[in-house]
mmCIF file of C-alpha atoms in Angstrom:
data_model
loop_
_atom_site.group_PDB
_atom_site.id
_atom_site.type_symbol
_atom_site.label_atom_id
_atom_site.label_comp_id
_atom_site.label_asym_id
_atom_site.label_seq_id
_atom_site.Cartn_x
_atom_site.Cartn_y
_atom_site.Cartn_z
ATOM 1 C CA MET A 1241 136.102 101.070 51.036
ATOM 2 C CA SER A 1242 137.163 97.981 49.150
ATOM 3 C CA LYS A 1243 137.768 98.480 45.442
ATOM 4 C CA ASP A 1244 137.237 94.781 44.639
ATOM 5 C CA GLN A 1245 133.471 95.134 44.418
ATOM 6 C CA ILE A 1246 130.763 97.744 44.723
ATOM 7 C CA PRO A 1247 130.014 97.875 48.467
ATOM 8 C CA PHE A 1248 126.296 98.684 48.187
ATOM 9 C CA ASP A 1249 123.198 96.516 47.948
ATOM 10 C CA ARG A 1250 121.240 99.305 46.242
ATOM 11 C CA PHE A 1251 122.970 101.825 44.015
ATOM 12 C CA VAL A 1252 122.822 103.835 40.796
ATOM 13 C CA VAL A 1253 125.794 104.086 38.424
ATOM 14 C CA VAL A 1254 126.943 107.384 36.922
ATOM 15 C CA PHE A 1255 129.210 106.489 33.978
ATOM 16 C CA GLY A 1256 131.320 109.426 32.793
ATOM 17 C CA TRP A 1257 132.417 112.340 34.952
ATOM 18 C CA ASP A 1258 132.119 116.096 34.431
ATOM 19 C CA ASP A 1259 130.435 119.049 36.140
ATOM 20 C CA PHE A 1260 127.012 117.854 34.982
ATOM 21 C CA ALA A 1261 127.609 114.373 36.421
ATOM 22 C CA ALA A 1262 128.756 115.965 39.693
ATOM 23 C CA THR A 1263 125.444 117.821 39.938
ATOM 24 C CA ILE A 1264 123.495 114.612 39.269
ATOM 25 C CA ALA A 1265 125.511 112.726 41.906
ATOM 26 C CA GLN A 1266 124.935 115.502 44.452
ATOM 27 C CA GLN A 1267 121.162 115.327 43.950
ATOM 28 C CA LEU A 1268 121.126 111.522 44.169
ATOM 29 C CA ILE A 1269 123.132 111.454 47.390
ATOM 30 C CA ALA A 1270 121.008 114.213 48.916
ATOM 31 C CA SER A 1271 118.007 111.937 48.285
ATOM 32 C CA SER A 1272 119.609 109.070 50.242
ATOM 33 C CA ASN A 1273 120.829 107.097 47.211
ATOM 34 C CA ASN A 1274 124.154 105.287 46.932
ATOM 35 C CA VAL A 1275 126.162 106.350 43.881
ATOM 36 C CA VAL A 1276 128.882 104.467 42.014
ATOM 37 C CA VAL A 1277 130.889 106.692 39.697
ATOM 38 C CA ILE A 1278 132.702 105.016 36.817
ATOM 39 C CA THR A 1279 135.215 107.099 34.913
ATOM 40 C CA GLU A 1280 137.689 106.258 32.161
ATOM 41 C CA ASP A 1281 140.119 108.923 33.343
ATOM 42 C CA GLU A 1282 142.209 108.346 36.484
ATOM 43 C CA LYS A 1283 142.628 112.087 37.025
ATOM 44 C CA HIS A 1284 138.974 112.308 38.052
ATOM 45 C CA GLU A 1285 139.431 110.141 41.149
ATOM 46 C CA PRO A 1286 141.071 112.828 43.353
ATOM 47 C CA THR A 1287 138.394 115.320 42.281
ATOM 48 C CA ILE A 1288 135.566 112.961 43.197
ATOM 49 C CA ARG A 1289 137.195 112.101 46.519
ATOM 50 C CA GLY A 1290 137.638 115.788 47.288
ATOM 51 C CA GLU A 1291 134.070 116.728 46.386
ATOM 52 C CA PHE A 1292 132.182 113.756 47.782
ATOM 53 C CA GLU A 1293 134.032 111.021 49.626
ATOM 54 C CA GLU A 1294 135.064 113.219 52.540
ATOM 55 C CA GLU A 1295 131.485 114.419 53.134
ATOM 56 C CA TYR A 1296 129.630 111.262 52.051
ATOM 57 C CA PRO A 1297 132.071 108.380 52.687
ATOM 58 C CA GLU A 1298 129.275 105.822 53.019
ATOM 59 C CA SER A 1299 127.324 106.859 49.924
ATOM 60 C CA ILE A 1300 129.750 107.009 46.993
ATOM 61 C CA GLU A 1301 132.404 104.795 45.419
ATOM 62 C CA THR A 1302 134.575 105.343 42.356
ATOM 63 C CA PHE A 1303 136.012 102.929 39.798
ATOM 64 C CA VAL A 1304 138.280 103.592 36.836
ATOM 65 C CA LEU A 1305 137.552 101.347 33.862
ATOM 66 C CA HIS A 1306 136.812 101.513 30.141
ATOM 67 C CA ARG A 1307 133.278 101.365 28.779
ATOM 68 C CA SER A 1308 134.071 98.066 27.015
ATOM 69 C CA ASP A 1309 135.750 96.347 29.971
ATOM 70 C CA TYR A 1310 132.800 94.030 30.598
ATOM 71 C CA SER A 1311 134.783 91.429 32.532
ATOM 72 C CA ARG A 1312 135.787 94.066 35.096
ATOM 73 C CA MET A 1313 132.196 95.287 35.256
ATOM 74 C CA GLU A 1314 131.078 91.783 36.130
ATOM 75 C CA GLU A 1315 133.782 91.524 38.806
ATOM 76 C CA ILE A 1316 132.568 94.632 40.612
ATOM 77 C CA LYS A 1317 128.863 93.531 40.315
ATOM 78 C CA PHE A 1318 128.006 96.347 37.913
ATOM 79 C CA SER A 1319 125.006 94.351 36.652
ATOM 80 C CA GLU A 1320 123.268 94.712 40.042
ATOM 81 C CA ALA A 1321 122.832 98.467 39.570
ATOM 82 C CA GLN A 1322 119.248 99.648 39.823
ATOM 83 C CA SER A 1323 119.880 102.066 36.965
ATOM 84 C CA LEU A 1324 122.710 103.477 34.848
ATOM 85 C CA PHE A 1325 123.064 107.142 33.930
ATOM 86 C CA LEU A 1326 125.377 107.254 30.909
ATOM 87 C CA ASN A 1327 127.234 110.555 30.556
ATOM 88 C CA LEU A 1328 129.906 110.151 27.883
ATOM 89 C CA GLU A 1329 131.224 112.973 25.701
ATOM 90 C CA SER A 1330 128.575 112.836 22.967
ATOM 91 C CA ASP A 1331 125.130 111.450 22.167
ATOM 92 C CA GLU A 1332 126.738 109.142 19.609
ATOM 93 C CA GLN A 1333 129.121 107.668 22.208
ATOM 94 C CA ASN A 1334 126.242 107.185 24.639
ATOM 95 C CA LEU A 1335 124.116 105.399 22.037
ATOM 96 C CA ILE A 1336 126.887 103.029 20.947
ATOM 97 C CA ALA A 1337 127.807 102.234 24.559
ATOM 98 C CA ILE A 1338 124.168 101.524 25.467
ATOM 99 C CA LEU A 1339 123.602 99.235 22.489
ATOM 100 C CA ARG A 1340 126.697 97.228 23.393
ATOM 101 C CA MET A 1341 125.958 97.137 27.121
ATOM 102 C CA GLN A 1342 122.436 95.912 26.533
ATOM 103 C CA ASN A 1343 123.848 92.707 25.044
ATOM 104 C CA ARG A 1344 125.671 92.099 28.335
ATOM 105 C CA PHE A 1345 123.255 93.683 30.817
ATOM 106 C CA PRO A 1346 119.768 93.451 29.271
ATOM 107 C CA ASN A 1347 117.853 93.952 32.532
ATOM 108 C CA MET A 1348 119.438 97.256 33.507
ATOM 109 C CA LYS A 1349 117.534 100.542 33.296
ATOM 110 C CA TYR A 1350 119.433 102.985 31.078
ATOM 111 C CA MET A 1351 119.106 106.754 31.390
ATOM 112 C CA VAL A 1352 120.709 109.541 29.372
ATOM 113 C CA ALA A 1353 120.525 113.329 29.056
ATOM 114 C CA LEU A 1354 120.696 114.311 25.389
ATOM 115 C CA SER A 1355 122.400 117.276 23.763
ATOM 116 C CA ASP A 1356 120.309 116.813 20.585
ATOM 117 C CA GLU A 1357 116.593 116.794 21.398
ATOM 118 C CA GLU A 1358 115.767 115.158 18.042
ATOM 119 C CA LEU A 1359 117.403 111.926 19.224
ATOM 120 C CA GLU A 1360 114.946 111.264 22.058
ATOM 121 C CA GLU A 1361 112.911 108.765 20.041
ATOM 122 C CA THR A 1362 116.075 107.082 18.716
ATOM 123 C CA PHE A 1363 117.319 106.428 22.227
ATOM 124 C CA ARG A 1364 113.930 105.196 23.434
ATOM 125 C CA SER A 1365 113.783 102.813 20.464
ATOM 126 C CA ALA A 1366 117.212 101.554 21.507
ATOM 127 C CA GLY A 1367 115.801 100.513 24.882
ATOM 128 C CA VAL A 1368 116.677 103.517 27.039
ATOM 129 C CA THR A 1369 114.234 103.859 29.925
ATOM 130 C CA TYR A 1370 114.537 107.639 30.201
ATOM 131 C CA ALA A 1371 116.017 109.868 27.485
ATOM 132 C CA VAL A 1372 115.562 113.586 28.174
ATOM 133 C CA SER A 1373 116.837 116.639 26.373
ATOM 134 C CA LYS A 1374 118.966 119.093 28.340
ATOM 135 C CA PHE A 1375 117.797 121.795 25.934
ATOM 136 C CA ASN A 1376 114.085 121.075 26.446
ATOM 137 C CA ILE A 1377 114.353 121.133 30.235
ATOM 138 C CA ALA A 1378 116.456 124.309 30.337
ATOM 139 C CA SER A 1379 114.259 126.134 27.807
ATOM 140 C CA LYS A 1380 111.046 125.351 29.720
ATOM 141 C CA VAL A 1381 112.506 126.661 32.984
ATOM 142 C CA LEU A 1382 113.893 129.791 31.278
ATOM 143 C CA ALA A 1383 110.601 130.527 29.496
ATOM 144 C CA SER A 1384 108.767 130.149 32.797
ATOM 145 C CA TYR A 1385 111.097 132.717 34.418
ATOM 146 C CA LEU A 1386 110.240 135.190 31.641
ATOM 147 C CA TYR A 1387 106.464 135.206 32.172
ATOM 148 C CA GLU A 1388 105.815 133.635 35.607
ATOM 149 C CA PRO A 1389 109.028 134.080 37.616
ATOM 150 C CA ASP A 1390 107.527 133.140 40.983
ATOM 151 C CA VAL A 1391 106.220 129.857 39.574
ATOM 152 C CA ALA A 1392 109.612 129.199 37.970
ATOM 153 C CA GLU A 1393 111.450 129.826 41.227
ATOM 154 C CA TYR A 1394 109.056 127.549 43.104
ATOM 155 C CA SER A 1395 109.350 124.821 40.444
ATOM 156 C CA GLU A 1396 113.133 124.950 40.488
ATOM 157 C CA ASP A 1397 113.128 124.586 44.275
ATOM 158 C CA LEU A 1398 110.812 121.574 44.062
ATOM 159 C CA LEU A 1399 113.024 119.862 41.478
ATOM 160 C CA LYS A 1400 116.055 119.929 43.772
ATOM 161 C CA ALA A 1401 116.614 117.349 46.482
ATOM 162 C CA THR A 1402 116.139 118.578 50.039
ATOM 163 C CA GLU A 1403 119.397 119.378 51.789
ATOM 164 C CA GLU A 1404 118.162 121.619 54.592
ATOM 165 C CA GLU A 1405 115.186 121.126 56.905
ATOM 166 C CA ASP A 1406 113.254 124.014 55.338
ATOM 167 C CA ASP A 1407 113.870 122.941 51.704
ATOM 168 C CA TYR A 1408 110.809 121.849 49.735
ATOM 169 C CA ASP A 1409 110.793 118.950 47.300
ATOM 170 C CA ILE A 1410 108.504 116.742 45.214
ATOM 171 C CA GLN A 1411 109.035 113.164 46.373
ATOM 172 C CA GLN A 1412 107.501 109.759 45.775
ATOM 173 C CA TYR A 1413 107.066 106.933 48.271
ATOM 174 C CA ARG A 1414 106.067 103.341 47.665
ATOM 175 C CA VAL A 1415 103.020 102.094 49.562
ATOM 176 C CA THR A 1416 104.401 99.099 51.449
ATOM 177 C CA ASN A 1417 102.422 96.423 53.278
ATOM 178 C CA GLN A 1418 103.219 98.328 56.497
ATOM 179 C CA CYS A 1419 101.659 101.553 55.227
ATOM 180 C CA PRO A 1420 98.174 102.463 56.539
ATOM 181 C CA ALA A 1421 97.381 104.054 53.152
ATOM 182 C CA ASP A 1422 96.976 100.603 51.560
ATOM 183 C CA GLY A 1423 93.274 100.247 50.694
ATOM 184 C CA ASP A 1424 92.331 103.848 51.549
ATOM 185 C CA SER A 1425 90.901 106.357 49.092
ATOM 186 C CA PHE A 1426 93.239 109.030 47.725
ATOM 187 C CA VAL A 1427 91.284 111.758 49.512
ATOM 188 C CA ASP A 1428 91.682 109.956 52.869
ATOM 189 C CA VAL A 1429 95.413 109.573 52.259
ATOM 190 C CA MET A 1430 95.561 113.260 51.369
ATOM 191 C CA ARG A 1431 93.823 114.258 54.614
ATOM 192 C CA THR A 1432 96.189 112.101 56.688
ATOM 193 C CA LEU A 1433 99.347 113.355 55.001
ATOM 194 C CA LYS A 1434 98.268 117.002 55.213
ATOM 195 C CA SER A 1435 97.115 116.889 58.840
ATOM 196 C CA GLU A 1436 99.750 114.573 60.327
ATOM 197 C CA HIS A 1437 102.789 115.162 58.089
ATOM 198 C CA ARG A 1438 102.207 118.631 56.601
ATOM 199 C CA SER A 1439 102.694 117.167 53.118
ATOM 200 C CA THR A 1440 100.499 117.544 50.031
ATOM 201 C CA PRO A 1441 99.876 114.548 47.729
ATOM 202 C CA ILE A 1442 99.702 115.505 44.036
ATOM 203 C CA GLY A 1443 99.805 112.198 42.159
ATOM 204 C CA LEU A 1444 99.637 108.425 42.202
ATOM 205 C CA LYS A 1445 101.900 106.094 40.202
ATOM 206 C CA ARG A 1446 100.173 102.765 39.739
ATOM 207 C CA ALA A 1447 102.127 99.541 40.174
ATOM 208 C CA ASN A 1448 101.155 98.703 36.586
ATOM 209 C CA GLY A 1449 102.862 101.837 35.315
ATOM 210 C CA ASP A 1450 100.041 104.372 34.983
ATOM 211 C CA LEU A 1451 100.687 107.853 36.431
ATOM 212 C CA LYS A 1452 97.588 109.666 37.697
ATOM 213 C CA LYS A 1453 98.110 113.394 38.167
ATOM 214 C CA ILE A 1454 95.771 114.637 40.896
ATOM 215 C CA PRO A 1455 93.695 111.437 41.016
ATOM 216 C CA ALA A 1456 89.964 111.382 41.626
ATOM 217 C CA PRO A 1457 89.202 111.530 45.387
ATOM 218 C CA THR A 1458 87.675 108.039 45.364
ATOM 219 C CA THR A 1459 90.713 106.404 43.719
ATOM 220 C CA THR A 1460 91.876 103.485 45.882
ATOM 221 C CA VAL A 1461 95.538 103.518 46.926
ATOM 222 C CA GLU A 1462 97.052 100.038 46.797
ATOM 223 C CA GLU A 1463 100.235 98.286 47.894
ATOM 224 C CA ASP A 1464 103.203 98.941 45.550
ATOM 225 C CA ASP A 1465 101.650 102.161 44.222
ATOM 226 C CA TYR A 1466 103.775 105.294 44.596
ATOM 227 C CA VAL A 1467 102.313 108.430 46.160
ATOM 228 C CA LEU A 1468 103.788 111.663 44.769
ATOM 229 C CA LEU A 1469 103.769 114.569 47.196
ATOM 230 C CA ILE A 1470 105.205 117.963 48.059
ATOM 231 C CA THR A 1471 106.974 118.079 51.389
ATOM 232 C CA ARG A 1472 109.701 119.780 53.399
ATOM 233 C CA GLY A 1473 113.024 118.358 54.494
ATOM 234 C CA ASP A 1474 112.094 118.153 58.169
ATOM 235 C CA ARG A 1475 109.052 115.972 57.318
ATOM 236 C CA GLU A 1476 110.964 113.160 55.638
ATOM 237 C CA ALA A 1477 111.576 111.037 58.739
ATOM 238 C CA GLY A 1478 107.860 110.942 59.551
ATOM 239 C CA LEU A 1479 106.980 110.091 55.945
ATOM 240 C CA GLU A 1480 109.470 107.223 55.935
ATOM 241 C CA ASP A 1481 107.812 105.812 59.060
ATOM 242 C CA TYR A 1482 104.355 106.226 57.519
ATOM 243 C CA PHE A 1483 105.173 104.549 54.201
ATOM 244 C CA GLY A 1484 107.643 102.018 55.626
ATOM 245 C CA THR A 1485 110.390 102.940 53.167
ATOM 246 C CA GLU A 1486 112.678 105.768 52.089
ATOM 247 C CA GLU A 1487 111.726 108.107 49.262
ATOM 248 C CA GLY A 1488 112.223 107.324 45.616
ATOM 249 C CA VAL A 1489 112.053 104.357 43.266
ATOM 250 C CA LEU A 1490 115.632 103.281 43.977
ATOM 251 C CA ASN A 1491 115.082 103.037 47.727
ATOM 252 C CA GLY A 1492 111.433 102.048 47.528
ATOM 253 C CA SER A 1493 111.806 99.050 45.221
ATOM 254 C CA ASP A 1494 111.870 95.534 46.613
#
């Protein structure tokens, strides 16, 4: 692949590389997303190539540049990223980098996983789209294992991207103008998806931003809404045909 520019039309940037970033990249690629890894350390390039580029040569690209090298970012079309996951060494470094990047790339969606849960509101006030605490997520899963282990195991499976045909996953699909669900009631969409695609709808994300968890049966599904559902890996191709798009916000957006 050419290193002059990012070779994808749709992509998410992972800025900062470690084992946690590798896990995030693996999940993104497994969900049919293109990933651009930016690292400040050249020694990471061979590792990334060894872990990903041999298996997913068409889905990942790597660049080495500093977090303040904005001219180089512009050269590689960094600003066209659908979202940026910032994964520097500390919450403080992430916050400073985001504040500075926002002056250059104000329209980008910024995401960060926090080490200090008390900083969630600080990051959201700084304009971060999604700021989540690693501690909060891990503690909820662990607590669930202690008192409802079967639910915890099922939840963990649903959170992971499908890699095998019999893997289960929670996915979301945009209702395109090609999708027969446009204009139908939620209960009718549920019947169709369950009977024809063996998938179970569990929510509806409105185009205006509202998320309805288990909507009322009479709720009308409209174009540009997102249907959230539980499905299996071998059902994805049929769901893509039904909705007229691939899963997820990154692939489903215009």
